[in-house]
C-alpha angles and dihedrals in degrees: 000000000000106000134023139227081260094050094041103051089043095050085050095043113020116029091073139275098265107105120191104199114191121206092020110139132158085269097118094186082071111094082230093068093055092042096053084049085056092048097045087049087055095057096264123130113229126213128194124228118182138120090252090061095213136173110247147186080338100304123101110250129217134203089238156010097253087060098059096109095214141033130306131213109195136353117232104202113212093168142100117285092243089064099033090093100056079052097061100033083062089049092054079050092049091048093243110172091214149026127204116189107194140229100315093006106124138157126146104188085060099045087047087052091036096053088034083065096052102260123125115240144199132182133185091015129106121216094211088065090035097041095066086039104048104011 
């Protein structure tokens, strides 16, 4: 288990309210496009974050994360496992306080290096099941 009650409840109600999403596109068959429904409806602000840089759900979006022009609370991670790690190793970059791997997203060496670096992390959860839970 990568994540704990704790973490998850702090992640959800104490890292911020700005929420990267990345793979999230206008594409609303993707699991991305429903979570990020859930998390807005929560109060949080979603930000795209996909090559495609697309406006969704309201909110600009950006090809990465590097391109989003102001802070970032946490970074919500919609991609293949083998790329998760670049992803968070981008977050750590961006000073993200936190990192979320979804449903299927894992990668142990990054959340070693992620929570090496001081962030909280979860993998293989998804905030839109543990926000009405735990927020």
């Amino acid at each position: 288990m990568y994540g704990d009650d704790e973490t998850l409840r702090r992640i959800l109600t104490e890292s911020g309210d700005t929420w990267a999403v990345v793979g999230l596109s206008s594409n609303r068959n993707r699991a991305a496009y429903g979570v990020a429904q859930v998390l807005q409806r929560y109060g949080k602000r979603v930000v795209p974050v996909h090559p495609k840089a697309e406006t969704v759900h309201g909110e600009q979006g950006y090809a990465s994360l590097a391109d989003v022009p102001f802070e970032v609370d946490v970074v919500d991670v919609f991609v293949n496992s083998d790329l998760a790690g670049a992803v968070a190793d981008e977050a750590v970059a961006k000073g993200a306080k936190a990192v979320w791997f979804q449903l299927g997203v894992v990668d142990e060496a990054a959340y070693e290096r992620t929570r090496a670096a001081g962030l909280d992390m979860v993998m293989d959860r998804c905030p839109a099941i543990e926000i009405p839970r735990l927020g």
